[in-house]
Short mmCIF file of C-alpha atoms (C1' of nucleotides) in Angstrom, two decimals:
data_model
loop_
_atom_site.label_atom_id
_atom_site.label_comp_id
_atom_site.label_asym_id
_atom_site.label_seq_id
_atom_site.Cartn_x
_atom_site.Cartn_y
_atom_site.Cartn_z
CA MET A 1 89.01 160.68 209.82
CA PHE A 2 92.62 159.55 209.80
CA ALA A 3 94.23 162.55 208.10
CA VAL A 4 92.21 165.09 210.06
CA SER A 5 93.22 163.48 213.35
CA LEU A 6 96.91 163.43 212.48
CA ILE A 7 96.92 167.02 211.23
CA SER A 8 95.17 168.18 214.36
CA TRP A 9 97.65 166.29 216.53
CA TYR A 10 100.59 167.62 214.53
CA LYS A 11 99.63 171.27 214.89
CA LYS A 12 99.76 170.93 218.66
CA ASN A 13 102.77 168.66 219.01
CA TYR A 14 105.26 169.21 216.20
CA ARG A 15 108.92 169.89 216.81
CA LYS A 16 110.17 173.23 215.60
CA LEU A 17 112.90 172.29 213.16
CA PRO A 18 114.83 174.68 210.93
CA TRP A 19 113.70 173.18 207.62
CA ARG A 20 110.09 173.70 208.61
CA ASN A 21 110.37 177.47 208.35
CA THR A 22 110.82 177.50 204.60
CA ASN A 23 109.67 176.07 201.31
CA GLU A 24 112.90 176.88 199.51
CA PRO A 25 113.68 173.73 197.52
CA TYR A 26 117.41 173.84 198.17
CA ILE A 27 116.86 173.90 201.95
CA ILE A 28 114.20 171.19 201.78
CA TRP A 29 116.43 169.07 199.56
CA VAL A 30 119.42 169.29 201.90
CA SER A 31 117.30 168.42 204.90
CA GLU A 32 115.67 165.43 203.20
CA ILE A 33 118.96 163.97 202.03
CA ILE A 34 120.52 164.36 205.46
CA LEU A 35 117.53 162.71 207.10
CA GLN A 36 117.65 159.61 204.91
CA GLN A 37 118.17 156.69 207.27
CA THR A 38 119.20 159.23 209.88
CA ARG A 39 117.47 160.40 213.03
CA VAL A 40 116.62 164.05 213.43
CA ASP A 41 118.85 164.37 216.49
CA GLN A 42 121.82 163.01 214.58
CA GLY A 43 121.21 165.01 211.42
CA LEU A 44 120.33 168.38 212.93
CA PRO A 45 123.87 169.64 213.65
CA TYR A 46 124.99 168.47 210.21
CA PHE A 47 122.11 170.36 208.60
CA LYS A 48 123.05 173.58 210.37
CA ASN A 49 126.72 173.27 209.48
CA PHE A 50 125.96 172.29 205.89
CA ILE A 51 123.66 175.25 205.25
CA GLU A 52 126.11 177.61 206.88
CA ARG A 53 128.96 176.29 204.73
CA PHE A 54 126.88 175.95 201.53
CA PRO A 55 124.05 178.50 201.88
CA SER A 56 122.85 178.15 198.30
CA LEU A 57 122.76 175.67 195.47
CA ALA A 58 125.31 177.82 193.64
CA SER A 59 127.76 177.70 196.53
CA LEU A 60 127.42 173.92 196.68
CA ALA A 61 127.86 173.61 192.93
CA LYS A 62 131.04 175.69 193.01
CA SER A 63 132.63 173.63 195.79
CA THR A 64 134.79 170.56 195.42
CA GLU A 65 133.61 167.09 196.30
CA GLU A 66 136.25 167.01 199.00
CA GLU A 67 134.84 170.11 200.65
CA VAL A 68 131.38 168.57 200.60
CA LEU A 69 132.58 165.25 202.02
CA ASN A 70 134.42 167.15 204.70
CA GLN A 71 131.11 168.59 205.88
CA TRP A 72 129.58 165.13 205.72
CA GLN A 73 132.38 163.45 207.68
CA GLY A 74 130.97 161.23 210.43
CA LEU A 75 127.40 161.14 209.15
CA GLY A 76 127.75 158.01 207.04
CA TYR A 77 126.24 156.91 203.72
CA TYR A 78 128.65 159.17 201.90
CA SER A 79 127.06 158.54 198.50
CA ARG A 80 124.44 161.01 199.68
CA ALA A 81 127.05 163.77 199.76
CA ARG A 82 128.65 162.72 196.48
CA ASN A 83 125.27 162.61 194.74
CA MET A 84 124.22 165.96 196.17
CA HIS A 85 127.37 167.58 194.91
CA TYR A 86 126.86 165.98 191.49
CA THR A 87 123.23 167.09 191.34
CA ALA A 88 124.02 170.64 192.49
CA LYS A 89 126.55 170.97 189.69
CA TYR A 90 124.06 169.46 187.24
CA ILE A 91 121.27 171.89 188.14
CA PHE A 92 123.66 174.82 188.19
CA THR A 93 125.18 173.99 184.82
CA HIS A 94 122.39 172.40 182.82
CA LEU A 95 119.19 173.72 184.38
CA ASP A 96 120.24 177.34 184.70
CA GLY A 97 120.48 176.92 188.47
CA VAL A 98 116.74 176.46 188.78
CA PHE A 99 115.55 173.56 190.91
CA PRO A 100 113.08 171.26 189.09
CA ASN A 101 109.62 171.99 190.41
CA GLU A 102 107.67 168.79 189.92
CA TYR A 103 107.90 165.16 191.00
CA ASN A 104 108.43 163.79 187.50
CA GLU A 105 111.53 165.94 187.06
CA LEU A 106 112.84 165.64 190.61
CA ILE A 107 112.81 161.84 190.44
CA LYS A 108 115.30 161.96 187.57
CA LEU A 109 118.00 163.58 189.68
CA LYS A 110 120.81 161.50 191.13
CA GLY A 111 120.27 160.73 194.79
CA ILE A 112 116.57 161.58 194.65
CA GLY A 113 114.21 158.62 194.79
CA ASP A 114 110.48 158.29 195.33
CA TYR A 115 110.48 159.50 198.92
CA THR A 116 112.67 162.57 198.42
CA ALA A 117 110.99 163.58 195.16
CA SER A 118 107.61 163.37 196.88
CA ALA A 119 108.84 165.35 199.87
CA ILE A 120 110.31 168.19 197.82
CA ALA A 121 107.25 168.25 195.53
CA SER A 122 104.88 168.46 198.48
CA PHE A 123 106.88 170.73 200.79
CA SER A 124 108.30 173.12 198.21
CA PHE A 125 105.97 173.08 195.23
CA ASN A 126 102.55 172.28 196.66
CA GLU A 127 102.23 169.15 194.53
CA PRO A 128 100.03 166.55 196.26
CA LYS A 129 102.33 163.54 196.50
CA ALA A 130 102.22 161.16 199.45
CA VAL A 131 105.58 160.62 201.12
CA ILE A 132 106.42 157.06 202.07
CA ASP A 133 109.28 156.60 204.48
CA GLY A 134 109.98 154.22 207.35
CA ASN A 135 107.53 156.08 209.58
CA VAL A 136 104.74 155.80 207.04
CA TYR A 137 105.32 152.08 206.58
CA ARG A 138 105.08 151.61 210.31
CA VAL A 139 102.05 153.81 210.96
CA LEU A 140 99.97 152.56 208.06
CA SER A 141 100.78 148.88 208.54
CA ARG A 142 99.77 149.12 212.18
CA VAL A 143 96.67 151.27 211.89
CA PHE A 144 95.28 149.57 208.78
CA GLY A 145 96.60 146.07 209.41
CA ILE A 146 98.89 145.57 206.44
CA LEU A 147 100.26 142.13 207.19
CA ASN A 148 102.45 141.67 204.12
CA ASP A 149 106.20 141.81 204.30
CA ILE A 150 106.90 145.46 203.54
CA ASN A 151 110.04 144.48 201.67
CA SER A 152 107.91 142.55 199.18
CA LYS A 153 106.37 144.04 196.07
CA GLU A 154 102.89 143.24 197.34
CA GLY A 155 103.54 144.94 200.68
CA LYS A 156 104.98 148.04 199.06
CA ASN A 157 102.08 148.25 196.62
CA ARG A 158 99.48 148.04 199.35
CA ILE A 159 101.19 150.75 201.40
CA LYS A 160 101.59 152.90 198.31
CA ASN A 161 97.91 152.62 197.36
CA LEU A 162 96.83 153.23 200.94
CA ALA A 163 99.09 156.27 201.29
CA ASP A 164 97.78 157.76 198.06
CA SER A 165 94.15 157.22 199.05
CA LEU A 166 94.67 158.84 202.45
CA LEU A 167 96.40 161.97 201.17
CA PRO A 168 94.22 165.07 201.57
CA LYS A 169 94.67 167.05 198.37
CA ASN A 170 94.46 170.45 200.00
CA GLU A 171 96.43 169.93 203.20
CA HIS A 172 98.93 167.41 201.83
CA THR A 173 101.95 169.38 203.04
CA THR A 174 100.89 169.40 206.66
CA TYR A 175 99.59 165.84 206.45
CA ASN A 176 102.88 164.52 205.07
CA GLN A 177 104.77 166.22 207.88
CA ALA A 178 102.19 164.99 210.36
CA ILE A 179 102.30 161.28 209.58
CA MET A 180 106.09 161.22 209.74
CA GLU A 181 106.21 163.22 212.96
CA PHE A 182 103.54 160.95 214.40
CA GLY A 183 105.62 157.91 213.54
CA ALA A 184 108.72 159.45 215.05
CA LEU A 185 107.12 160.60 218.30
CA ILE A 186 104.06 158.40 219.00
CA CYS A 187 103.90 155.31 216.78
CA THR A 188 107.52 154.42 217.50
CA PRO A 189 109.19 151.10 216.62
CA LYS A 190 109.51 150.07 220.25
CA ALA A 191 107.16 151.04 223.07
CA PRO A 192 104.69 153.01 220.96
CA LYS A 193 102.77 155.56 223.00
CA CYS A 194 99.31 154.11 222.40
CA GLU A 195 97.94 155.83 225.51
CA THR A 196 98.36 159.24 223.88
CA CYS A 197 97.59 158.12 220.32
CA VAL A 198 94.85 160.01 218.49
CA VAL A 199 93.90 157.15 216.15
CA THR A 200 93.96 154.33 218.70
CA ASP A 201 90.23 153.70 218.27
CA ILE A 202 90.68 152.68 214.64
CA CYS A 203 94.08 150.99 215.01
CA TYR A 204 94.29 147.35 213.92
CA ALA A 205 97.54 146.68 215.78
CA LYS A 206 96.21 148.15 219.02
CA GLU A 207 93.08 146.02 218.86
CA LYS A 208 95.06 142.85 218.11
CA GLY A 209 98.02 143.65 220.30
CA LYS A 210 100.32 143.47 217.28
CA GLN A 211 102.11 146.80 217.66
CA LEU A 212 105.53 145.21 217.97
CA SER A 213 105.11 142.69 215.16
CA LEU A 214 104.14 145.32 212.60
CA PRO A 215 105.35 146.26 210.13
CA LEU A 216 106.37 142.78 209.07
CA LYS A 217 109.92 142.79 207.74
CA ILE A 218 111.57 139.65 206.52
CA LYS A 219 115.23 140.15 205.97
CA LYS A 220 118.37 138.26 206.55
CA VAL A 221 121.45 139.92 207.81
CA ASN A 222 124.78 138.48 206.92
CA THR A 223 127.36 140.48 208.79
CA LYS A 224 130.87 139.93 207.59
CA THR A 225 134.04 140.57 209.51
CA ARG A 226 136.96 142.33 207.90
CA TYR A 227 140.49 142.95 209.15
CA PHE A 228 141.95 146.37 208.39
CA ASN A 229 145.56 147.27 209.13
CA PHE A 230 146.12 151.00 208.88
CA LEU A 231 149.77 151.98 208.56
CA ILE A 232 150.55 155.42 209.87
CA PHE A 233 153.95 156.17 208.40
CA GLN A 234 155.47 159.17 210.09
CA LEU A 235 158.67 161.05 209.27
CA ASN A 236 159.09 164.21 211.28
CA ASP A 237 155.72 165.93 210.92
CA PHE A 238 154.74 164.22 207.69
CA ILE A 239 152.38 161.29 207.27
CA VAL A 240 150.92 159.40 204.33
CA VAL A 241 147.26 159.20 203.32
CA GLU A 242 145.48 157.67 200.36
CA LYS A 243 142.07 158.11 198.77
CA ARG A 244 139.61 155.21 198.70
CA THR A 245 138.50 154.66 195.15
CA ASP A 246 137.09 151.12 195.08
CA LYS A 247 133.41 150.29 195.01
CA ASP A 248 133.41 149.65 198.72
CA ILE A 249 132.63 151.43 201.94
CA TRP A 250 133.86 155.00 202.40
CA GLN A 251 134.25 155.66 198.69
CA HIS A 252 136.27 158.85 198.02
CA LEU A 253 137.23 159.29 201.64
CA TYR A 254 140.85 159.25 202.78
CA GLN A 255 142.65 156.88 205.08
CA PHE A 256 146.09 155.81 206.17
CA PRO A 257 147.63 153.24 203.83
CA LEU A 258 145.62 150.09 204.33
CA ILE A 259 146.41 146.41 204.25
CA GLU A 260 143.28 144.30 204.40
CA THR A 261 143.86 140.73 205.53
CA SER A 262 141.71 137.69 206.09
CA LYS A 263 142.71 137.53 209.74
CA GLU A 264 144.77 139.42 212.28
CA ILE A 265 148.44 139.78 211.47
CA GLU A 266 151.50 140.10 213.68
CA ASP A 267 153.78 142.34 211.71
CA PRO A 268 152.70 144.43 208.75
CA LEU A 269 156.25 145.69 208.26
CA ALA A 270 157.44 142.21 207.41
CA LEU A 271 154.50 141.83 205.07
CA LYS A 272 155.41 145.05 203.29
CA LYS A 273 159.16 144.43 203.54
CA LEU A 274 159.70 147.76 205.22
CA ASN A 275 162.02 148.90 207.97
CA GLY A 276 160.60 151.06 210.71
CA ASP A 277 159.78 151.26 214.37
CA ILE A 278 156.31 150.55 215.59
CA ILE A 279 155.71 153.26 218.15
CA ASN A 280 152.05 152.59 218.78
CA LEU A 281 149.53 149.84 218.11
CA LYS A 282 145.85 150.41 218.73
CA LYS A 283 143.15 147.86 218.02
CA VAL A 284 139.59 149.02 217.46
CA LYS A 285 136.38 147.18 216.70
CA HIS A 286 134.19 149.31 214.45
CA LEU A 287 130.60 148.33 213.82
CA LEU A 288 128.79 149.08 210.58
CA THR A 289 125.32 147.89 209.69
CA HIS A 290 126.49 144.83 207.78
CA GLN A 291 130.19 144.72 208.55
CA VAL A 292 132.42 144.40 211.57
CA ILE A 293 135.74 146.10 211.00
CA MET A 294 138.54 144.75 213.17
CA ALA A 295 141.05 147.54 212.77
CA SER A 296 144.65 147.75 213.86
CA PHE A 297 146.37 151.11 213.71
CA TRP A 298 150.13 150.66 213.38
CA HIS A 299 151.93 153.93 214.02
CA ILE A 300 155.32 153.57 212.40
CA SER A 301 158.30 155.85 212.67
CA ILE A 302 160.21 155.51 209.44
CA GLN A 303 163.36 156.91 207.83
CA THR A 304 161.97 157.18 204.32
CA LEU A 305 158.29 157.58 203.57
CA PRO A 306 157.18 154.79 201.23
CA GLU A 307 156.43 155.64 197.62
CA LYS A 308 153.31 154.65 195.76
CA LYS A 309 151.28 156.40 193.11
CA SER A 310 148.25 156.67 195.33
CA TYR A 311 150.16 157.89 198.40
CA LEU A 312 149.91 161.51 199.46
CA LYS A 313 152.55 162.86 201.80
CA ILE A 314 151.00 165.55 203.91
CA PRO A 315 151.87 167.53 207.01
CA LEU A 316 150.08 166.10 210.01
CA SER A 317 148.56 169.54 210.53
CA ASP A 318 146.77 169.20 207.18
CA LEU A 319 145.05 165.93 208.02
CA HIS A 320 141.87 167.70 209.10
CA LYS A 321 141.44 169.02 205.56
CA TYR A 322 140.81 165.52 204.25
CA PRO A 323 137.46 163.77 204.70
CA VAL A 324 138.04 160.53 206.59
CA PRO A 325 135.87 157.71 207.97
CA LYS A 326 134.80 158.00 211.57
CA ILE A 327 137.18 155.28 212.67
CA VAL A 328 140.13 157.21 211.23
CA GLU A 329 138.89 160.46 212.70
CA ASN A 330 138.63 158.84 216.12
CA TYR A 331 142.16 157.51 216.00
CA ALA A 332 143.61 160.79 214.77
CA LYS A 333 141.88 162.77 217.48
CA GLU A 334 143.18 160.51 220.21
CA TYR A 335 146.70 159.76 219.06
CA LEU A 336 147.76 162.23 216.40
CA THR A 337 146.80 165.51 217.96
CA ILE A 338 149.21 168.18 216.99
CA ASN A 339 149.59 171.55 218.77
"C1'" DA B 1 114.27 140.85 194.09
"C1'" DA B 2 118.43 141.27 196.53
"C1'" DT B 3 122.44 143.64 198.08
"C1'" DG B 4 125.60 147.39 199.56
"C1'" DC B 5 126.06 151.53 201.84
"C1'" DG B 6 127.58 154.51 208.10
"C1'" DG B 7 126.95 155.78 212.25
"C1'" DG B 8 124.41 156.18 216.40
"C1'" DG B 9 120.74 155.45 219.81
"C1'" DC B 10 117.83 152.37 222.17
"C1'" DC B 11 116.38 148.20 224.36
"C1'" DG C 1 123.61 141.85 220.20
"C1'" DG C 2 119.70 143.19 217.30
"C1'" DC C 3 116.85 146.70 215.39
"C1'" DC C 4 115.94 150.86 213.11
"C1'" DC C 5 116.46 155.54 211.55
"C1'" DA C 6 112.50 161.63 206.91
"C1'" DG C 7 116.32 155.77 201.25
"C1'" DC C 8 118.84 155.20 197.01
"C1'" DA C 9 121.67 153.00 193.46
"C1'" DT C 10 123.21 149.01 191.48
"C1'" DT C 11 123.03 144.33 190.08
#
DNA sequence: AATGCGGGGCC
DNA sequence: GGCCCAGCATT
């Protein structure tokens, strides 16, 4: 029995993680959002800091988006933080601060899709909904031999039907945790630990030697290269930052004034018709999932800080108050340390 | 159905 | 250098 085996394995082998000690929906929600497309090891310190800074839905709702993004800085996929802040305010204001307690209501909230709604429903409200995340796709496609592309409608439907049929109605909470933990620790993407697997005797992939070719994912990656020139205008202890507002990466985060070009440039000052002294130039290659950012940081000593509606003149010592992309954080830490 | 959205760890 | 991670929103 598939579910029984996984539950039994889980009870002996699960990791003790802070969100497993509670069924409080706010805590479960925060943990699930943080763990979207994010490994436990990477998300764990963010979870602890986030809960310490925003211990309740009310505290999150009463904060500013900037404060929330500041906590999120460095974790990536910042729409998660923006949507959480939006949803916290929505629940606080329009739902009397009470978290929706069933899948059909949870799914309506911004930032909550099928996986997260199922997880909160199962973990917080004892509603038997099967969670389907990357682990589940991998485990089920291997064990039960789902050969369809899991990005296709057919593949998703088969996994969905299979997941629903396997869900034990009474122990769904433990089972949901178990299958994901099993995928994370045993049925891993590379080098799965088949020698310690508890369902190896019924596993299609093991029998056929197809562990590494399942799940089948057909996708094309077109990575594009972009050239960012960050201009760090400095006058005494003041610098200039601006907020990113476009529908682009790092939305609502701050940065140094940016000139994006189609290729590397020699002299941004000439381009901007500005007079100043370049006192540092640092080039950094920053890798995102589908973009390569070739960044140049031009540190410019200038007599008059440039004026523009979107420019904020701030003391260098205040820079840490603004949420910034990792690449900006890295530069600031190395070259703009005050003290 | 396809695309955009971060950053990091692993091979 | 590619792949993937407790996905979701938008087009």
